[in-house]
PDB file of C-alpha atoms in Angstrom:
ATOM      1  CA  VAL A   1      61.376  99.238  70.492  1.00  0.00           C
ATOM      2  CA  THR A   2      63.623 101.964  67.835  1.00  0.00           C
ATOM      3  CA  SER A   3      65.102 104.893  68.799  1.00  0.00           C
ATOM      4  CA  ARG A   4      61.814 106.771  66.340  1.00  0.00           C
ATOM      5  CA  GLN A   5      59.531 105.131  68.875  1.00  0.00           C
ATOM      6  CA  GLN A   6      56.812 107.543  70.028  1.00  0.00           C
ATOM      7  CA  LEU A   7      56.513 107.351  73.718  1.00  0.00           C
ATOM      8  CA  ASN A   8      52.934 107.421  74.568  1.00  0.00           C
ATOM      9  CA  PRO A   9      51.227 111.256  75.170  1.00  0.00           C
ATOM     10  CA  ASP A  10      49.558 110.021  77.935  1.00  0.00           C
ATOM     11  CA  LEU A  11      51.520 108.230  79.307  1.00  0.00           C
ATOM     12  CA  LEU A  12      54.434 111.039  79.624  1.00  0.00           C
ATOM     13  CA  ALA A  13      51.786 114.069  80.134  1.00  0.00           C
ATOM     14  CA  ASN A  14      51.070 111.712  83.909  1.00  0.00           C
ATOM     15  CA  LEU A  15      54.823 112.149  84.081  1.00  0.00           C
ATOM     16  CA  ARG A  16      54.802 115.223  84.142  1.00  0.00           C
ATOM     17  CA  LYS A  17      51.516 115.492  86.594  1.00  0.00           C
ATOM     18  CA  ILE A  18      54.326 113.739  88.890  1.00  0.00           C
ATOM     19  CA  LEU A  19      56.971 116.412  88.664  1.00  0.00           C
ATOM     20  CA  ASP A  20      54.848 119.522  87.966  1.00  0.00           C
ATOM     21  CA  SER A  21      53.296 118.394  91.992  1.00  0.00           C
ATOM     22  CA  VAL A  22      56.020 119.052  93.740  1.00  0.00           C
ATOM     23  CA  PRO A  23      58.150 122.344  92.645  1.00  0.00           C
ATOM     24  CA  GLY A  24      61.925 121.711  92.001  1.00  0.00           C
ATOM     25  CA  ALA A  25      61.368 117.983  91.041  1.00  0.00           C
ATOM     26  CA  VAL A  26      63.691 116.263  88.855  1.00  0.00           C
ATOM     27  CA  LEU A  27      64.240 113.470  86.744  1.00  0.00           C
ATOM     28  CA  ALA A  28      66.961 110.740  86.722  1.00  0.00           C
ATOM     29  CA  LEU A  29      67.166 108.203  84.689  1.00  0.00           C
ATOM     30  CA  SER A  30      67.838 104.728  85.752  1.00  0.00           C
ATOM     31  CA  THR A  31      66.459 102.953  82.471  1.00  0.00           C
ATOM     32  CA  SER A  32      68.513 100.666  80.666  1.00  0.00           C
ATOM     33  CA  TRP A  33      68.093 103.344  77.569  1.00  0.00           C
ATOM     34  CA  ARG A  34      70.178 105.229  79.473  1.00  0.00           C
ATOM     35  CA  ARG A  35      72.999 103.224  77.520  1.00  0.00           C
ATOM     36  CA  LEU A  36      72.452 103.750  73.769  1.00  0.00           C
ATOM     37  CA  PRO A  37      72.695 107.291  72.995  1.00  0.00           C
ATOM     38  CA  PRO A  38      69.925 107.217  70.102  1.00  0.00           C
ATOM     39  CA  PHE A  39      67.776 106.545  72.730  1.00  0.00           C
ATOM     40  CA  VAL A  40      68.786 108.702  75.029  1.00  0.00           C
ATOM     41  CA  ARG A  41      68.010 111.630  72.933  1.00  0.00           C
ATOM     42  CA  MET A  42      64.859 110.570  71.761  1.00  0.00           C
ATOM     43  CA  LEU A  43      63.889 109.997  74.836  1.00  0.00           C
ATOM     44  CA  THR A  44      64.950 114.013  75.786  1.00  0.00           C
ATOM     45  CA  ALA A  45      63.606 115.222  72.731  1.00  0.00           C
ATOM     46  CA  GLN A  46      60.071 113.736  73.852  1.00  0.00           C
ATOM     47  CA  LEU A  47      60.050 114.851  76.951  1.00  0.00           C
ATOM     48  CA  SER A  48      61.023 118.033  75.325  1.00  0.00           C
ATOM     49  CA  ASP A  49      57.777 117.766  73.595  1.00  0.00           C
ATOM     50  CA  ALA A  50      55.502 117.258  76.646  1.00  0.00           C
ATOM     51  CA  GLY A  51      56.968 120.076  78.716  1.00  0.00           C
ATOM     52  CA  ILE A  52      59.538 117.732  80.910  1.00  0.00           C
ATOM     53  CA  ALA A  53      63.206 118.872  81.333  1.00  0.00           C
ATOM     54  CA  PRO A  54      65.674 116.442  80.646  1.00  0.00           C
ATOM     55  CA  ALA A  55      66.818 113.783  82.326  1.00  0.00           C
ATOM     56  CA  VAL A  56      69.269 115.601  85.507  1.00  0.00           C
ATOM     57  CA  ALA A  57      71.232 112.762  85.416  1.00  0.00           C
ATOM     58  CA  SER A  58      71.714 108.752  85.171  1.00  0.00           C
ATOM     59  CA  THR A  59      72.058 105.925  87.415  1.00  0.00           C
ATOM     60  CA  CYS A  60      76.283 104.159  86.753  1.00  0.00           C
ATOM     61  CA  SER A  61      75.899 100.296  85.773  1.00  0.00           C
ATOM     62  CA  VAL A  62      77.528  98.366  87.730  1.00  0.00           C
ATOM     63  CA  PRO A  63      78.003  94.843  86.729  1.00  0.00           C
ATOM     64  CA  PHE A  64      76.703  91.290  87.761  1.00  0.00           C
ATOM     65  CA  VAL A  65      78.842  88.701  89.895  1.00  0.00           C
ATOM     66  CA  GLN A  66      80.482  86.924  87.722  1.00  0.00           C
ATOM     67  CA  SER A  67      80.478  83.983  89.656  1.00  0.00           C
ATOM     68  CA  CYS A  68      76.668  83.715  89.804  1.00  0.00           C
ATOM     69  CA  THR A  69      74.806  80.607  89.257  1.00  0.00           C
ATOM     70  CA  PHE A  70      70.677  82.202  88.037  1.00  0.00           C
ATOM     71  CA  VAL A  71      68.345  80.464  88.754  1.00  0.00           C
ATOM     72  CA  SER A  72      66.842  80.045  85.537  1.00  0.00           C
ATOM     73  CA  GLY A  73      70.241  78.117  84.760  1.00  0.00           C
ATOM     74  CA  GLY A  74      72.944  80.732  83.075  1.00  0.00           C
ATOM     75  CA  ALA A  75      70.939  83.670  82.396  1.00  0.00           C
ATOM     76  CA  ALA A  76      70.217  86.796  84.791  1.00  0.00           C
ATOM     77  CA  ASP A  77      65.988  86.434  85.190  1.00  0.00           C
ATOM     78  CA  ASP A  78      64.028  89.636  85.969  1.00  0.00           C
ATOM     79  CA  ALA A  79      64.780  90.208  89.973  1.00  0.00           C
ATOM     80  CA  ASP A  80      68.058  89.269  89.067  1.00  0.00           C
ATOM     81  CA  PHE A  81      67.605  92.841  86.655  1.00  0.00           C
ATOM     82  CA  ALA A  82      65.530  94.076  89.783  1.00  0.00           C
ATOM     83  CA  ALA A  83      67.995  93.423  92.172  1.00  0.00           C
ATOM     84  CA  GLN A  84      71.006  95.725  90.062  1.00  0.00           C
ATOM     85  CA  ARG A  85      68.275  98.881  89.062  1.00  0.00           C
ATOM     86  CA  ALA A  86      67.386  98.930  92.505  1.00  0.00           C
ATOM     87  CA  PHE A  87      70.363  98.644  93.570  1.00  0.00           C
ATOM     88  CA  GLU A  88      71.980 101.503  90.759  1.00  0.00           C
ATOM     89  CA  ILE A  89      69.405 103.547  91.925  1.00  0.00           C
ATOM     90  CA  LEU A  90      70.081 103.625  95.658  1.00  0.00           C
ATOM     91  CA  MET A  91      73.410 104.582  94.774  1.00  0.00           C
ATOM     92  CA  MET A  92      72.230 107.590  93.416  1.00  0.00           C
ATOM     93  CA  VAL A  93      70.182 107.490  95.891  1.00  0.00           C
ATOM     94  CA  GLU A  94      73.119 108.142  98.006  1.00  0.00           C
ATOM     95  CA  GLU A  95      75.390 110.062  95.910  1.00  0.00           C
ATOM     96  CA  ARG A  96      72.699 113.208  95.069  1.00  0.00           C
ATOM     97  CA  ARG A  97      70.918 113.276  98.230  1.00  0.00           C
ATOM     98  CA  PRO A  98      66.796 114.181  97.857  1.00  0.00           C
ATOM     99  CA  LEU A  99      64.628 114.968 100.395  1.00  0.00           C
ATOM    100  CA  ALA A 100      62.405 112.814  98.425  1.00  0.00           C
ATOM    101  CA  TRP A 101      62.104 110.006  96.252  1.00  0.00           C
ATOM    102  CA  ILE A 102      60.626 107.894  94.067  1.00  0.00           C
ATOM    103  CA  ALA A 103      61.891 104.974  91.369  1.00  0.00           C
ATOM    104  CA  LEU A 104      59.305 104.037  89.387  1.00  0.00           C
ATOM    105  CA  ASP A 105      59.703 100.836  86.894  1.00  0.00           C
ATOM    106  CA  ASP A 106      57.746  98.085  84.928  1.00  0.00           C
ATOM    107  CA  LEU A 107      60.377  95.214  87.087  1.00  0.00           C
ATOM    108  CA  ASN A 108      59.260  94.781  91.002  1.00  0.00           C
ATOM    109  CA  LEU A 109      62.362  96.614  92.395  1.00  0.00           C
ATOM    110  CA  ALA A 110      60.853  96.267  95.767  1.00  0.00           C
ATOM    111  CA  GLY A 111      59.517  92.590  95.896  1.00  0.00           C
ATOM    112  CA  HIS A 112      61.848  90.372  94.030  1.00  0.00           C
ATOM    113  CA  ARG A 113      63.578  87.092  95.633  1.00  0.00           C
ATOM    114  CA  HIS A 114      66.709  88.764  96.017  1.00  0.00           C
ATOM    115  CA  SER A 115      64.741  91.752  98.257  1.00  0.00           C
ATOM    116  CA  PRO A 116      66.012  90.524 102.088  1.00  0.00           C
ATOM    117  CA  LEU A 117      69.647  90.079 100.049  1.00  0.00           C
ATOM    118  CA  THR A 118      72.608  93.208 100.312  1.00  0.00           C
ATOM    119  CA  THR A 119      75.228  93.819  98.546  1.00  0.00           C
ATOM    120  CA  SER A 120      77.637  91.476 101.004  1.00  0.00           C
ATOM    121  CA  SER A 121      75.130  88.021 100.724  1.00  0.00           C
ATOM    122  CA  PRO A 122      77.580  85.861  99.164  1.00  0.00           C
ATOM    123  CA  THR A 123      73.409  85.289  96.497  1.00  0.00           C
ATOM    124  CA  SER A 124      73.611  88.707  95.624  1.00  0.00           C
ATOM    125  CA  PRO A 125      73.611  88.627  91.965  1.00  0.00           C
ATOM    126  CA  VAL A 126      75.249  92.231  91.946  1.00  0.00           C
ATOM    127  CA  ALA A 127      79.427  92.795  92.098  1.00  0.00           C
ATOM    128  CA  PRO A 128      79.365  95.593  94.057  1.00  0.00           C
ATOM    129  CA  PRO A 129      82.146  98.450  93.763  1.00  0.00           C
ATOM    130  CA  SER A 130      83.928  99.953  96.074  1.00  0.00           C
ATOM    131  CA  VAL A 131      81.653 102.822  97.709  1.00  0.00           C
ATOM    132  CA  GLU A 132      81.804 102.987 101.592  1.00  0.00           C
ATOM    133  CA  GLY A 133      78.670 102.675 103.911  1.00  0.00           C
ATOM    134  CA  GLY A 134      78.411  99.035 102.607  1.00  0.00           C
ATOM    135  CA  PRO A 135      76.452  96.542 102.493  1.00  0.00           C
ATOM    136  CA  TRP A 136      74.366  97.465 100.389  1.00  0.00           C
ATOM    137  CA  PRO A 137      70.183  96.904  99.967  1.00  0.00           C
ATOM    138  CA  LEU A 138      69.628  95.177  96.801  1.00  0.00           C
ATOM    139  CA  ALA A 139      65.398  96.183  96.545  1.00  0.00           C
ATOM    140  CA  ILE A 140      64.357  99.902  97.163  1.00  0.00           C
ATOM    141  CA  PRO A 141      61.411 100.711 100.549  1.00  0.00           C
ATOM    142  CA  PHE A 142      57.544 100.023  99.163  1.00  0.00           C
ATOM    143  CA  ASP A 143      57.460 103.560 100.636  1.00  0.00           C
ATOM    144  CA  ARG A 144      59.719 104.679  97.691  1.00  0.00           C
ATOM    145  CA  PHE A 145      58.844 102.703  94.615  1.00  0.00           C
ATOM    146  CA  VAL A 146      55.584 102.582  91.818  1.00  0.00           C
ATOM    147  CA  HIS A 147      55.527  99.001  90.668  1.00  0.00           C
ATOM    148  CA  THR A 148      54.294 100.576  86.727  1.00  0.00           C
ATOM    149  CA  SER A 149      53.332  97.744  84.273  1.00  0.00           C
ATOM    150  CA  GLU A 150      54.930  96.708  81.120  1.00  0.00           C
ATOM    151  CA  ASP A 151      51.264  95.772  79.370  1.00  0.00           C
ATOM    152  CA  GLU A 152      50.100  99.536  80.715  1.00  0.00           C
ATOM    153  CA  GLY A 153      53.651 102.053  81.736  1.00  0.00           C
ATOM    154  CA  LEU A 154      52.569 104.860  84.119  1.00  0.00           C
ATOM    155  CA  THR A 155      49.102 105.027  84.202  1.00  0.00           C
ATOM    156  CA  ALA A 156      46.544 108.311  85.865  1.00  0.00           C
ATOM    157  CA  GLN A 157      46.676 105.663  88.968  1.00  0.00           C
ATOM    158  CA  CYS A 158      50.747 104.807  88.836  1.00  0.00           C
ATOM    159  CA  ALA A 159      51.160 108.786  88.793  1.00  0.00           C
ATOM    160  CA  GLU A 160      48.821 109.512  91.840  1.00  0.00           C
ATOM    161  CA  ILE A 161      50.463 106.874  94.296  1.00  0.00           C
ATOM    162  CA  ALA A 162      54.121 108.904  93.146  1.00  0.00           C
ATOM    163  CA  ILE A 163      53.120 111.613  93.480  1.00  0.00           C
ATOM    164  CA  ARG A 164      51.000 111.211  97.332  1.00  0.00           C
ATOM    165  CA  LEU A 165      54.690 108.863  98.216  1.00  0.00           C
ATOM    166  CA  LEU A 166      56.416 112.057  97.339  1.00  0.00           C
ATOM    167  CA  HIS A 167      53.583 114.932  99.288  1.00  0.00           C
ATOM    168  CA  GLU A 168      54.549 111.957 102.565  1.00  0.00           C
ATOM    169  CA  GLN A 169      57.985 112.338 102.036  1.00  0.00           C
ATOM    170  CA  ILE A 170      57.819 115.603 102.011  1.00  0.00           C
ATOM    171  CA  HIS A 171      55.540 116.587 105.085  1.00  0.00           C
ATOM    172  CA  GLY A 172      57.064 114.293 106.544  1.00  0.00           C
ATOM    173  CA  GLN A 173      60.577 115.101 106.498  1.00  0.00           C
ATOM    174  CA  THR A 174      59.675 118.576 106.436  1.00  0.00           C
ATOM    175  CA  SER A 175      59.251 119.315 110.703  1.00  0.00           C
ATOM    176  CA  SER A 176      63.863 117.764 110.472  1.00  0.00           C
ATOM    177  CA  THR A 177      64.899 120.412 107.954  1.00  0.00           C
ATOM    178  CA  GLN A 178      67.016 122.560 109.039  1.00  0.00           C
ATOM    179  CA  GLU A 179      66.008 125.840 109.535  1.00  0.00           C
ATOM    180  CA  GLY A 180      66.428 128.120 107.283  1.00  0.00           C
ATOM    181  CA  ALA A 181      65.685 125.962 104.586  1.00  0.00           C
ATOM    182  CA  THR A 182      64.036 126.997 101.502  1.00  0.00           C
ATOM    183  CA  GLU A 183      60.509 126.074 100.574  1.00  0.00           C
ATOM    184  CA  SER A 184      62.037 125.139  96.749  1.00  0.00           C
ATOM    185  CA  GLU A 185      65.341 123.548  99.498  1.00  0.00           C
ATOM    186  CA  SER A 186      62.773 120.790 101.502  1.00  0.00           C
ATOM    187  CA  ALA A 187      60.433 119.920  98.227  1.00  0.00           C
ATOM    188  CA  ARG A 188      63.261 118.779  96.034  1.00  0.00           C
ATOM    189  CA  ALA A 189      62.927 115.741  94.114  1.00  0.00           C
ATOM    190  CA  ASP A 190      64.287 113.224  92.538  1.00  0.00           C
ATOM    191  CA  ILE A 191      61.948 110.489  90.025  1.00  0.00           C
ATOM    192  CA  GLN A 192      64.025 107.609  88.885  1.00  0.00           C
TER     193      GLN A 192
END
């Protein structure tokens, strides 16, 4: 992968379809690319070419626990990275407090082996910063997650699932939104 890589226009169209399905929806980056300015510039340019507004935010970076012994014998594996990314996303959701949100990822952020753990678990692979509201889960809830394929990316089928999940959240919360909230306020969604 290079910073000159062309993203698949069909997959970008699927992302745009999700964003267009919810008025006020925005994109936040949780990809490891968020740490590499050339990749962020490339991504922003290609999103723009596809008619997609740039990401409004990026997740923070949470370190692994220094004393953690990984199952793979020392190097972090997909489940460790999934727990780390899920926690980073959940921290952003807590900070932004969108009325609806989903996470799209080719790592299984909902069903990895650390899913039952929290940040206070002795075997947690991530080192939580001092934030209120803990202990924090290390997995995205299944009703907020769309597992994409590393080989196929954000397919049309994944996009339809994402749209359904967002609409279920919005319509489920419509009755509990404050009186006087505008339609765009009650439909604001973050796509991570």
